[in-house]
Structure formats: structure tokens, C-alpha cells
Amino acid sequence: MFLSYAADDAAWAERLAGELVAHGLRPFFAEWSIEPSDVIVHRLDEALRASVNGIVVISPASVRSARAMDEYAALATASAERGLRFIPVLLGHVAVPPFAANRVWRDFSEVTEEQFEEKAAELAAVVAGRTARAGAAAAQDNLGAAHRSATRPLTPPERPALVVCYAPADADYGRALAGQLRQAELPVWSIDDLQPGDAHFWTIRQQLRNALAVVVVMTPQSQDSDDITRMILEGQVHGRPFVPVLLDGEVNYHLAAVWHIDARDGALLDDNELGLLQRLHDDVTRARPPRLPEPHRGTAPRTVRLTPSAGLERLRAHLAEGELEHADLLTTRLVMESAGRTAEGWLSARQAAGIPCELLAGIDALWHRHSDGRHGFRHQLALAPAGGRRGPGFPDLGAALGWRDSAESAVPRLYRDFARRAGPGSRSGFYPTMRDPGHENDPDWYDRWSSTVLALHARLREWGTRP
């Protein structure tokens, strides 16, 4: 293990090195490891090449130190090229460099004596492979620091799990729920399982893409959390089953069409609900369609309504990050919400006629601006082939927008396969698609999707012909 630090932080780094040694590790600490006869640069190169873990002390002194920044760059390169575990340790008030910001760090800036020993013990456990859970509060320290579009392949985890998602304010219940599921011998993953040095964004995305199911603790705090919203959208993009747990407030607007567990009394799951998750686990692991109850109707809790201004702001954020699939699903949700069709997930011409033109204009402007004019409703209408009074038929429109290879060819059933058609260059006109992954298992999903798109395009054409 290579311990990198600035000369001004040597006394503090020596204390950390001593704690690591006390836990059975052999850190490369320059003051201990370099002999007077050594050529320093050669000895450092040798130690860097031999290390499989790197702890980098990031402090006001280190960002001013040329040697410390050289070591930082070397360790960052080794992490990217050969999988070295790169663990940032913060000391003092300092802006975290970009590469370190994409790793789960530990902040030693203002810790007590007891906390110092606990944090050092945790680092030692990670380096030695004794992976104690990180704890939700620590894992949340830099959870939202680096949300970027997936530009590299993500290998499946060793064991797909039920991914439990909760906001920091709901950590007590989230941890207790994860513990209950583990006690029932179900595989579980949550942010508590992030380890120092993990590429937190990629690790979360890896787990969600391969989740047996996504368990979301729904509260007003999780509803307002951008991180929870991204987790839900990532699971939806890849067609993962959802098991929302309503702990407080109203149903998340992204999960309005999904059955949920009512835990507003603060209780954990009962035997029937645990049995449902056991069956879901068995279905997914055996490649059977997941069996979940139908969504609540009638007296079910209300669903959170997403105001147009808040929805457009979130859409702006997803587009700015290059998360086109997330932006696409949010666009569908905004349109359905405005028509009062969130639970149903599709539109007829009569229902589309009530959608405010101002909302459609706002959505279109964001897609147009963030794609240099390649996407958006206006561009779709410009690409659409000639048709009758209501526009072209759906197969011809789909071929023109890149949703299918020709009017006669099939459209991928799963949203994740469908969205891949856009490719790295995002086919012109492809987005927004108005597809709803939550209804892909419905037998009439294609008819409902085609009805939605044609009704919305008709509404846009009618609006465009007004004086």
C-alpha cells in the first residue's frame, strides 16, 4: 500500500501509517521506507508499481506540492489502468480533485481521537479485504459528487442483489430494512456497502443495472433527493422490478404505476411481504417473469405531483449531465402528469388535447438546446414523413425517427434495448420517445405507446397551425 502526502503533512501521515501498521499492514511511508543511499525517484517508482492500494492525503498543502500531485497522478493512472484501489483521505478544507471526487473518500479533517482510530481501522479493513460496511452517513459524504453518463462497460456484480435505496434522513429505517432482508437470507446491497476507494457512481450504477429488484423507501426526503431519483430512473431504464416501501408522505411520482408496501406505521415487512420478496427473488434468478401485485386503486395514498417548474428543472439537469435515457423517462412522466395519466402511462387524442402547450414548449426547448437541435418535438415533426390530416402512420414515423429500421421491422420490446438504438451519437430525432418501461409487460404496450406518440404529435401540429 502506497501512502501519498505532502511534506507539511508528514507528522499527521506518520500517525495514520502507525495506525495501519497496528492493524497488520505494511504501508510504504517515505520517511520509513527510503534509505539515504536510495535514488528517491527510483524508490518511489518501484513502490508505486508494486502497490495494489493507494491512500492519498488531500490537503491544502498537498494541492500546492508538486511531488504530492505527481504521486496523485501516478496513483490515479494506476487505478484506471490496472485496478489499484485509490482511496482519497481529506485533511483540512480543500476542493477535491476531479478523479478523487469519483471515489468514496474519508474525511479526517475534524475528527476526535476515537473517530480517528475508527476511521483508520476502517481503511485497514478495506485494504486487508476485511470489508466492514461503510455506514450510510459516511457513504453519503460524496455520493452525489460525480453523476456522469455511462461511457464504459459495467460488468455484473458477483452476486446480483435486492438494491435498497433510501435518503440519508431515512437511514435508520433503510438500514433496519436491509438487515431484515439479510436475516431472511436474501442478497442485499445498499450504499452502506460502499467501501473507501470504490468508484461510487459506477458501483451504484453496476448494482442497479443488475438488481434482482429495486426497493425504494418513499418519504418526502427521498422524493426531493436527486440521488434517489437517479437510482429509480436507472432501474427503470434497465427494466428492473420495483418494490417501493411507503414510509411517509405520498407515493413517488416515478413509481405511481407500481404496487407498493405501506409502512406508514414505521414497521418493517410482515411475513407476507417477505414471502413476496422471496418469490420475486426466485422468479428473477430463474429468469421467470416477476410476480408482483397489481397497483393500489381507490383508497391508495396519493401520488406526489411534480410541478411543471420543478420537473423542467430536473429535466434540465439530466440533459446537462448527458443522461438522455433519464431525461427521456422524465419527459414521459411530465407529460403523463399534466394529463392526469401517470398511473395509466398512455394517452388518447382526447387526453393529449388537454396538455398545456406551455409545458410542451418548455420540454421541447430544453431538448433542442441541449442537443444542438438534434432532438425535441419540433425536430421530430420536421423529420416526420407526409401523412393524412393526423400525420403519418406510426410505423413510418418510427422509421423516420430511428425507432425501427423500417416501417416493416419490429421495435425492441425492452426499453434498454430500444434506447441502445440511439447509439453514442444519439440518432437525430430519436428523443423524446414517450415510452414507459413500467408498462412494458402489458400485452397491449405497443398499441398504447403508438396511441400516445400519435396523439401528442397531433396536439403539437394543431398548436403549430394556430394563428
Short mmCIF file of N, CA and C in Angstrom, two decimals, residues 210-334:
data_model
loop_
_atom_site.label_atom_id
_atom_site.label_comp_id
_atom_site.label_asym_id
_atom_site.label_seq_id
_atom_site.Cartn_x
_atom_site.Cartn_y
_atom_site.Cartn_z
N ASN A 210 -28.16 -4.48 -12.58
CA ASN A 210 -28.25 -5.93 -12.45
C ASN A 210 -29.08 -6.35 -11.24
N ALA A 211 -29.83 -5.42 -10.67
CA ALA A 211 -30.56 -5.69 -9.44
C ALA A 211 -31.63 -6.77 -9.65
N LEU A 212 -31.79 -7.63 -8.65
CA LEU A 212 -32.93 -8.55 -8.66
C LEU A 212 -34.22 -7.75 -8.55
N ALA A 213 -34.19 -6.71 -7.76
CA ALA A 213 -35.29 -5.76 -7.64
C ALA A 213 -34.74 -4.52 -6.95
N VAL A 214 -35.43 -3.40 -7.13
CA VAL A 214 -35.03 -2.14 -6.50
C VAL A 214 -36.07 -1.81 -5.44
N VAL A 215 -35.63 -1.78 -4.19
CA VAL A 215 -36.51 -1.49 -3.05
C VAL A 215 -36.29 -0.03 -2.68
N VAL A 216 -37.31 0.81 -2.85
CA VAL A 216 -37.18 2.25 -2.62
C VAL A 216 -37.99 2.64 -1.39
N VAL A 217 -37.33 3.23 -0.41
CA VAL A 217 -38.03 3.77 0.76
C VAL A 217 -38.56 5.14 0.38
N MET A 218 -39.88 5.27 0.33
CA MET A 218 -40.50 6.52 -0.13
C MET A 218 -40.88 7.41 1.05
N THR A 219 -40.33 8.62 1.05
CA THR A 219 -40.64 9.66 2.03
C THR A 219 -40.53 11.00 1.30
N PRO A 220 -40.97 12.10 1.92
CA PRO A 220 -40.74 13.40 1.29
C PRO A 220 -39.26 13.68 1.04
N GLN A 221 -38.38 13.18 1.93
CA GLN A 221 -36.94 13.41 1.75
C GLN A 221 -36.41 12.66 0.53
N SER A 222 -36.85 11.41 0.33
CA SER A 222 -36.38 10.66 -0.83
C SER A 222 -36.97 11.23 -2.12
N GLN A 223 -38.20 11.74 -2.03
CA GLN A 223 -38.82 12.36 -3.21
C GLN A 223 -38.01 13.56 -3.68
N ASP A 224 -37.45 14.31 -2.75
CA ASP A 224 -36.69 15.51 -3.10
C ASP A 224 -35.22 15.22 -3.40
N SER A 225 -34.80 13.98 -3.26
CA SER A 225 -33.39 13.63 -3.44
C SER A 225 -33.07 13.36 -4.91
N ASP A 226 -32.15 14.11 -5.47
CA ASP A 226 -31.72 13.86 -6.85
C ASP A 226 -31.08 12.49 -6.97
N ASP A 227 -30.35 12.05 -5.94
CA ASP A 227 -29.71 10.75 -5.99
C ASP A 227 -30.74 9.62 -6.07
N ILE A 228 -31.79 9.69 -5.25
CA ILE A 228 -32.82 8.65 -5.28
C ILE A 228 -33.53 8.67 -6.63
N THR A 229 -33.81 9.87 -7.15
CA THR A 229 -34.45 9.97 -8.46
C THR A 229 -33.60 9.30 -9.53
N ARG A 230 -32.30 9.54 -9.51
CA ARG A 230 -31.42 8.91 -10.49
C ARG A 230 -31.40 7.39 -10.34
N MET A 231 -31.43 6.92 -9.10
CA MET A 231 -31.44 5.47 -8.88
C MET A 231 -32.71 4.85 -9.45
N ILE A 232 -33.86 5.51 -9.22
CA ILE A 232 -35.11 4.99 -9.76
C ILE A 232 -35.06 4.95 -11.28
N LEU A 233 -34.62 6.05 -11.89
CA LEU A 233 -34.57 6.11 -13.35
C LEU A 233 -33.61 5.07 -13.92
N GLU A 234 -32.47 4.88 -13.26
CA GLU A 234 -31.51 3.88 -13.75
C GLU A 234 -32.12 2.49 -13.70
N GLY A 235 -32.83 2.17 -12.62
CA GLY A 235 -33.50 0.88 -12.55
C GLY A 235 -34.58 0.74 -13.61
N GLN A 236 -35.33 1.81 -13.87
CA GLN A 236 -36.39 1.76 -14.88
C GLN A 236 -35.83 1.59 -16.28
N VAL A 237 -34.74 2.29 -16.57
CA VAL A 237 -34.12 2.16 -17.89
C VAL A 237 -33.80 0.70 -18.19
N HIS A 238 -33.37 -0.03 -17.18
CA HIS A 238 -32.94 -1.41 -17.39
C HIS A 238 -33.99 -2.44 -17.00
N GLY A 239 -35.22 -1.96 -16.83
CA GLY A 239 -36.34 -2.88 -16.66
C GLY A 239 -36.31 -3.69 -15.38
N ARG A 240 -35.72 -3.15 -14.31
CA ARG A 240 -35.68 -3.90 -13.06
C ARG A 240 -37.03 -3.81 -12.34
N PRO A 241 -37.44 -4.88 -11.66
CA PRO A 241 -38.68 -4.80 -10.87
C PRO A 241 -38.50 -3.85 -9.69
N PHE A 242 -39.58 -3.20 -9.28
CA PHE A 242 -39.53 -2.26 -8.16
C PHE A 242 -40.46 -2.72 -7.04
N VAL A 243 -39.97 -2.56 -5.82
CA VAL A 243 -40.79 -2.80 -4.63
C VAL A 243 -40.68 -1.55 -3.75
N PRO A 244 -41.51 -0.54 -3.99
CA PRO A 244 -41.46 0.66 -3.16
C PRO A 244 -42.05 0.38 -1.77
N VAL A 245 -41.48 1.04 -0.77
CA VAL A 245 -41.97 0.94 0.61
C VAL A 245 -42.33 2.36 1.05
N LEU A 246 -43.63 2.62 1.25
CA LEU A 246 -44.08 3.96 1.61
C LEU A 246 -43.95 4.12 3.12
N LEU A 247 -42.94 4.89 3.54
CA LEU A 247 -42.69 5.12 4.96
C LEU A 247 -43.40 6.38 5.45
N ASP A 248 -43.51 7.38 4.57
CA ASP A 248 -44.13 8.64 4.99
C ASP A 248 -44.49 9.44 3.74
N GLY A 249 -45.53 10.25 3.84
CA GLY A 249 -45.88 11.15 2.75
C GLY A 249 -46.69 10.47 1.67
N GLU A 250 -46.34 10.75 0.41
CA GLU A 250 -47.09 10.27 -0.74
C GLU A 250 -46.20 9.43 -1.64
N VAL A 251 -46.83 8.72 -2.55
CA VAL A 251 -46.11 7.83 -3.46
C VAL A 251 -45.26 8.64 -4.43
N ASN A 252 -44.02 8.22 -4.65
CA ASN A 252 -43.12 8.87 -5.60
C ASN A 252 -43.74 8.90 -6.99
N TYR A 253 -43.69 10.04 -7.67
CA TYR A 253 -44.35 10.16 -8.96
C TYR A 253 -43.76 9.24 -10.02
N HIS A 254 -42.50 8.82 -9.86
CA HIS A 254 -41.91 7.88 -10.82
C HIS A 254 -42.42 6.46 -10.60
N LEU A 255 -43.05 6.21 -9.46
CA LEU A 255 -43.47 4.84 -9.11
C LEU A 255 -44.98 4.75 -8.94
N ALA A 256 -45.70 5.68 -9.56
CA ALA A 256 -47.15 5.72 -9.37
C ALA A 256 -47.85 4.49 -9.92
N ALA A 257 -47.26 3.85 -10.93
CA ALA A 257 -47.91 2.70 -11.56
C ALA A 257 -47.48 1.38 -10.94
N VAL A 258 -46.76 1.43 -9.82
CA VAL A 258 -46.19 0.22 -9.21
C VAL A 258 -46.86 -0.05 -7.87
N TRP A 259 -47.18 -1.31 -7.61
CA TRP A 259 -47.67 -1.70 -6.29
C TRP A 259 -46.63 -1.36 -5.24
N HIS A 260 -47.07 -0.98 -4.05
CA HIS A 260 -46.11 -0.65 -3.01
C HIS A 260 -46.53 -1.23 -1.67
N ILE A 261 -45.58 -1.33 -0.76
CA ILE A 261 -45.82 -1.77 0.61
C ILE A 261 -46.09 -0.54 1.46
N ASP A 262 -47.14 -0.57 2.23
CA ASP A 262 -47.50 0.56 3.09
C ASP A 262 -46.86 0.35 4.46
N ALA A 263 -45.85 1.16 4.77
CA ALA A 263 -45.15 1.07 6.06
C ALA A 263 -45.26 2.38 6.82
N ARG A 264 -46.37 3.09 6.65
CA ARG A 264 -46.51 4.39 7.29
C ARG A 264 -46.63 4.29 8.81
N ASP A 265 -46.81 3.08 9.32
CA ASP A 265 -46.76 2.89 10.77
C ASP A 265 -45.34 2.71 11.29
N GLY A 266 -44.35 2.75 10.37
CA GLY A 266 -42.95 2.62 10.77
C GLY A 266 -42.49 1.20 10.95
N ALA A 267 -43.36 0.22 10.69
CA ALA A 267 -42.99 -1.18 10.89
C ALA A 267 -42.20 -1.70 9.70
N LEU A 268 -41.39 -2.72 9.96
CA LEU A 268 -40.71 -3.42 8.88
C LEU A 268 -41.69 -4.37 8.18
N LEU A 269 -41.20 -5.20 7.28
CA LEU A 269 -42.08 -6.03 6.47
C LEU A 269 -42.67 -7.16 7.30
N ASP A 270 -43.91 -7.54 6.98
CA ASP A 270 -44.51 -8.69 7.65
C ASP A 270 -44.16 -9.96 6.88
N ASP A 271 -44.65 -11.09 7.37
CA ASP A 271 -44.29 -12.37 6.75
C ASP A 271 -44.77 -12.47 5.31
N ASN A 272 -45.96 -11.93 5.02
CA ASN A 272 -46.47 -11.99 3.65
C ASN A 272 -45.60 -11.17 2.71
N GLU A 273 -45.17 -9.99 3.16
CA GLU A 273 -44.35 -9.13 2.31
C GLU A 273 -42.95 -9.72 2.11
N LEU A 274 -42.40 -10.32 3.16
CA LEU A 274 -41.12 -11.01 3.00
C LEU A 274 -41.26 -12.19 2.03
N GLY A 275 -42.39 -12.90 2.14
CA GLY A 275 -42.63 -14.01 1.23
C GLY A 275 -42.71 -13.56 -0.21
N LEU A 276 -43.32 -12.37 -0.43
CA LEU A 276 -43.39 -11.82 -1.78
C LEU A 276 -41.98 -11.55 -2.33
N LEU A 277 -41.11 -11.00 -1.50
CA LEU A 277 -39.74 -10.73 -1.96
C LEU A 277 -38.98 -12.03 -2.20
N GLN A 278 -39.26 -13.05 -1.40
CA GLN A 278 -38.63 -14.35 -1.65
C GLN A 278 -39.06 -14.89 -3.01
N ARG A 279 -40.36 -14.80 -3.31
CA ARG A 279 -40.85 -15.28 -4.61
C ARG A 279 -40.27 -14.45 -5.76
N LEU A 280 -40.19 -13.13 -5.54
CA LEU A 280 -39.60 -12.27 -6.57
C LEU A 280 -38.15 -12.66 -6.81
N HIS A 281 -37.40 -12.89 -5.75
CA HIS A 281 -36.01 -13.33 -5.88
C HIS A 281 -35.93 -14.62 -6.69
N ASP A 282 -36.80 -15.58 -6.38
CA ASP A 282 -36.78 -16.85 -7.11
C ASP A 282 -37.15 -16.66 -8.58
N ASP A 283 -38.14 -15.80 -8.85
CA ASP A 283 -38.55 -15.57 -10.23
C ASP A 283 -37.41 -14.99 -11.05
N VAL A 284 -36.77 -13.94 -10.53
CA VAL A 284 -35.73 -13.25 -11.31
C VAL A 284 -34.51 -14.14 -11.49
N THR A 285 -34.08 -14.84 -10.44
CA THR A 285 -32.90 -15.70 -10.56
C THR A 285 -33.15 -16.87 -11.49
N ARG A 286 -34.40 -17.27 -11.66
CA ARG A 286 -34.73 -18.38 -12.56
C ARG A 286 -35.26 -17.89 -13.90
N ALA A 287 -35.10 -16.60 -14.17
CA ALA A 287 -35.46 -15.99 -15.45
C ALA A 287 -36.94 -16.16 -15.77
N ARG A 288 -37.78 -16.08 -14.71
CA ARG A 288 -39.23 -16.10 -14.91
C ARG A 288 -39.76 -14.68 -14.79
N PRO A 289 -40.89 -14.36 -15.41
CA PRO A 289 -41.47 -13.02 -15.22
C PRO A 289 -41.76 -12.78 -13.74
N PRO A 290 -41.33 -11.65 -13.21
CA PRO A 290 -41.56 -11.38 -11.78
C PRO A 290 -43.04 -11.23 -11.47
N ARG A 291 -43.46 -11.84 -10.37
CA ARG A 291 -44.86 -11.78 -9.96
C ARG A 291 -45.01 -10.75 -8.84
N LEU A 292 -45.69 -9.65 -9.16
CA LEU A 292 -45.94 -8.60 -8.18
C LEU A 292 -47.43 -8.26 -8.20
N PRO A 293 -47.99 -7.86 -7.07
CA PRO A 293 -49.41 -7.49 -7.06
C PRO A 293 -49.69 -6.30 -7.97
N GLU A 294 -50.96 -6.16 -8.34
CA GLU A 294 -51.38 -5.01 -9.15
C GLU A 294 -51.29 -3.73 -8.32
N PRO A 295 -51.08 -2.58 -8.96
CA PRO A 295 -51.03 -1.31 -8.21
C PRO A 295 -52.30 -1.07 -7.41
N HIS A 296 -52.14 -0.31 -6.33
CA HIS A 296 -53.28 0.04 -5.49
C HIS A 296 -54.25 0.93 -6.28
N ARG A 297 -55.50 0.76 -6.01
CA ARG A 297 -56.53 1.62 -6.62
C ARG A 297 -57.44 2.16 -5.51
N GLY A 298 -58.31 3.06 -5.86
CA GLY A 298 -59.33 3.52 -4.92
C GLY A 298 -58.75 4.35 -3.79
N THR A 299 -58.61 3.76 -2.60
CA THR A 299 -58.21 4.49 -1.41
C THR A 299 -56.71 4.51 -1.19
N ALA A 300 -55.94 4.20 -2.21
CA ALA A 300 -54.48 4.20 -2.07
C ALA A 300 -53.98 5.60 -1.74
N PRO A 301 -52.80 5.72 -1.09
CA PRO A 301 -52.23 7.04 -0.82
C PRO A 301 -52.03 7.83 -2.10
N ARG A 302 -52.14 9.12 -1.99
CA ARG A 302 -51.96 9.98 -3.16
C ARG A 302 -50.53 9.93 -3.67
N THR A 303 -50.39 10.23 -4.95
CA THR A 303 -49.06 10.30 -5.55
C THR A 303 -48.58 11.75 -5.55
N VAL A 304 -47.30 11.94 -5.25
CA VAL A 304 -46.73 13.28 -5.31
C VAL A 304 -46.91 13.85 -6.71
N ARG A 305 -47.34 15.08 -6.78
CA ARG A 305 -47.46 15.74 -8.07
C ARG A 305 -46.19 16.55 -8.33
N LEU A 306 -45.65 16.39 -9.51
CA LEU A 306 -44.44 17.12 -9.90
C LEU A 306 -44.87 18.40 -10.60
N THR A 307 -44.56 19.54 -10.02
CA THR A 307 -44.94 20.80 -10.65
C THR A 307 -44.15 20.98 -11.94
N PRO A 308 -44.74 21.66 -12.94
CA PRO A 308 -44.01 21.84 -14.20
C PRO A 308 -42.65 22.50 -14.01
N SER A 309 -42.56 23.50 -13.14
CA SER A 309 -41.28 24.19 -12.97
C SER A 309 -40.22 23.26 -12.37
N ALA A 310 -40.61 22.47 -11.35
CA ALA A 310 -39.67 21.54 -10.75
C ALA A 310 -39.29 20.44 -11.74
N GLY A 311 -40.28 19.98 -12.50
CA GLY A 311 -39.99 18.93 -13.48
C GLY A 311 -39.05 19.41 -14.57
N LEU A 312 -39.27 20.62 -15.06
CA LEU A 312 -38.39 21.15 -16.11
C LEU A 312 -36.97 21.38 -15.57
N GLU A 313 -36.86 21.76 -14.31
CA GLU A 313 -35.53 21.96 -13.73
C GLU A 313 -34.79 20.62 -13.64
N ARG A 314 -35.49 19.56 -13.25
CA ARG A 314 -34.85 18.23 -13.21
C ARG A 314 -34.51 17.76 -14.63
N LEU A 315 -35.38 18.04 -15.57
CA LEU A 315 -35.09 17.67 -16.95
C LEU A 315 -33.84 18.40 -17.43
N ARG A 316 -33.71 19.67 -17.09
CA ARG A 316 -32.53 20.45 -17.47
C ARG A 316 -31.25 19.79 -16.90
N ALA A 317 -31.34 19.34 -15.65
CA ALA A 317 -30.17 18.74 -15.01
C ALA A 317 -29.78 17.43 -15.70
N HIS A 318 -30.74 16.57 -16.00
CA HIS A 318 -30.43 15.30 -16.67
C HIS A 318 -29.81 15.54 -18.04
N LEU A 319 -30.33 16.49 -18.78
CA LEU A 319 -29.79 16.78 -20.11
C LEU A 319 -28.39 17.37 -20.02
N ALA A 320 -28.17 18.24 -19.03
CA ALA A 320 -26.85 18.83 -18.87
C ALA A 320 -25.81 17.77 -18.54
N GLU A 321 -26.21 16.71 -17.85
CA GLU A 321 -25.29 15.63 -17.49
C GLU A 321 -25.14 14.60 -18.62
N GLY A 322 -25.91 14.77 -19.71
CA GLY A 322 -25.84 13.80 -20.80
C GLY A 322 -26.61 12.53 -20.53
N GLU A 323 -27.48 12.53 -19.51
CA GLU A 323 -28.28 11.35 -19.17
C GLU A 323 -29.55 11.36 -20.01
N LEU A 324 -29.41 11.01 -21.29
CA LEU A 324 -30.53 11.13 -22.21
C LEU A 324 -31.66 10.16 -21.87
N GLU A 325 -31.32 8.96 -21.44
CA GLU A 325 -32.36 7.99 -21.11
C GLU A 325 -33.15 8.45 -19.88
N HIS A 326 -32.44 8.97 -18.87
CA HIS A 326 -33.13 9.50 -17.70
C HIS A 326 -34.03 10.67 -18.10
N ALA A 327 -33.51 11.55 -18.95
CA ALA A 327 -34.31 12.69 -19.40
C ALA A 327 -35.53 12.23 -20.20
N ASP A 328 -35.37 11.18 -20.96
CA ASP A 328 -36.48 10.65 -21.77
C ASP A 328 -37.60 10.15 -20.87
N LEU A 329 -37.26 9.37 -19.84
CA LEU A 329 -38.28 8.85 -18.94
C LEU A 329 -38.95 9.96 -18.14
N LEU A 330 -38.16 10.95 -17.75
CA LEU A 330 -38.74 12.08 -17.02
C LEU A 330 -39.69 12.87 -17.92
N THR A 331 -39.35 13.02 -19.19
CA THR A 331 -40.24 13.70 -20.12
C THR A 331 -41.59 13.00 -20.20
N THR A 332 -41.56 11.69 -20.31
CA THR A 332 -42.81 10.93 -20.34
C THR A 332 -43.61 11.17 -19.07
N ARG A 333 -42.92 11.17 -17.92
CA ARG A 333 -43.60 11.37 -16.65
C ARG A 333 -44.24 12.76 -16.59
N LEU A 334 -43.54 13.78 -17.06
CA LEU A 334 -44.07 15.14 -17.04
C LEU A 334 -45.33 15.26 -17.90
#
